[in-house]
Amino acid sequence: MTTTSPRRPVIALHGGCGVMSRALLSEAEWTNARADIRKALEAGYTILSEGGSAVSAVESCVTVLEDSPHFNAGHGAALNAAGQHELDASIMDGATAQAGAVAGAQAVRNPVRLARQLMEQKIPMMLAGPAADAYAAAHGLETMPQSYFTTPRRAEALATMRAHDQLGTFASESEKHGTVGAVALDCNGNLAAATSTGGFTNKAVGRVGDSAIIGAGTYARNGVCAVSCTGQGEQFIRHVVAHEIAARMRYEHRPLADVTSAILKEAFTPHGIGGGIIAIDQAGTISAEFNTEGMFRGWIDANGTLFVATHKD
């Protein structure tokens, strides 16, 4: 654990990136989504400002987003090719390198809480499918029927994706993807990161993306940075993006924003793949990089200033 004098806490989050047409949601839905981002930030920041841990802060922050119907995680998660929800999540403590992850869960209401439970248990660190849900139920975590996770918008998105498949046309990033995640720096100088997703609409049954994989979609290391990613999971896995960011900072001594921007330019943009990254370094510097039209994002910085945005402008 880092033993430094108390510092001002920082928390940041993302709610997914993509080509987010302003016509995608009604004005009320845009307003409500931004309100839930603010609610999530405030939930995490309250923990931090009271001296709580970065791990608890990111768990709380992501839980709020999992409970919101406006984001692709928990309630409101994407539907797979069989019309089912399979949920992935992970969390990592930068102070201890302990982590927990869940893949393909179908019943646990808040996958990030299950990931936290596994992190505390230490072994097993990761569970998948029915075993993950059984573990959640056995350890007192709330489970829900599949219908709880389904929203009209997600059902409509699945129908749209199936139509794209039949017509041989391509869907936009916003129709396919979506993820939520948070990173935090607490008053003791400890970092943490958490990520949660329903994957992408019409995904293959059993498909697991980067959100469940430590080092790909989630990573935290004290003294370096905490990272949560969103976008095409396969590409984040191929390039082990979250860990790669930390490695470049640690060994090349490069600034956070320089590294996150470079990763997107090298591994995503040339291939026409959308991606976004929210990250924070040991000094509390926040980076929110994305190569799409927009990314749901927000943070409360070291001055206590709250910021929420959706598009580049």
mmCIF file of N, CA and C in Angstrom, residues 11 94 122 135 183:
data_model
loop_
_atom_site.group_PDB
_atom_site.id
_atom_site.type_symbol
_atom_site.label_atom_id
_atom_site.label_comp_id
_atom_site.label_asym_id
_atom_site.label_seq_id
_atom_site.Cartn_x
_atom_site.Cartn_y
_atom_site.Cartn_z
ATOM 1 N N ILE A 11 -12.182 10.624 -9.195
ATOM 2 C CA ILE A 11 -12.901 9.492 -9.773
ATOM 3 C C ILE A 11 -13.344 9.861 -11.183
ATOM 4 N N GLY A 94 -5.310 -1.574 -7.256
ATOM 5 C CA GLY A 94 -3.941 -1.213 -7.609
ATOM 6 C C GLY A 94 -2.963 -1.333 -6.472
ATOM 7 N N LYS A 122 -10.169 -14.224 -3.372
ATOM 8 C CA LYS A 122 -8.843 -14.470 -3.965
ATOM 9 C C LYS A 122 -8.797 -15.701 -4.866
ATOM 10 N N TYR A 135 -22.503 -19.032 -7.437
ATOM 11 C CA TYR A 135 -21.625 -18.450 -6.419
ATOM 12 C C TYR A 135 -22.255 -17.177 -5.865
ATOM 13 N N VAL A 183 -12.625 4.437 -12.743
ATOM 14 C CA VAL A 183 -11.281 4.419 -12.169
ATOM 15 C C VAL A 183 -11.258 5.445 -11.038
#
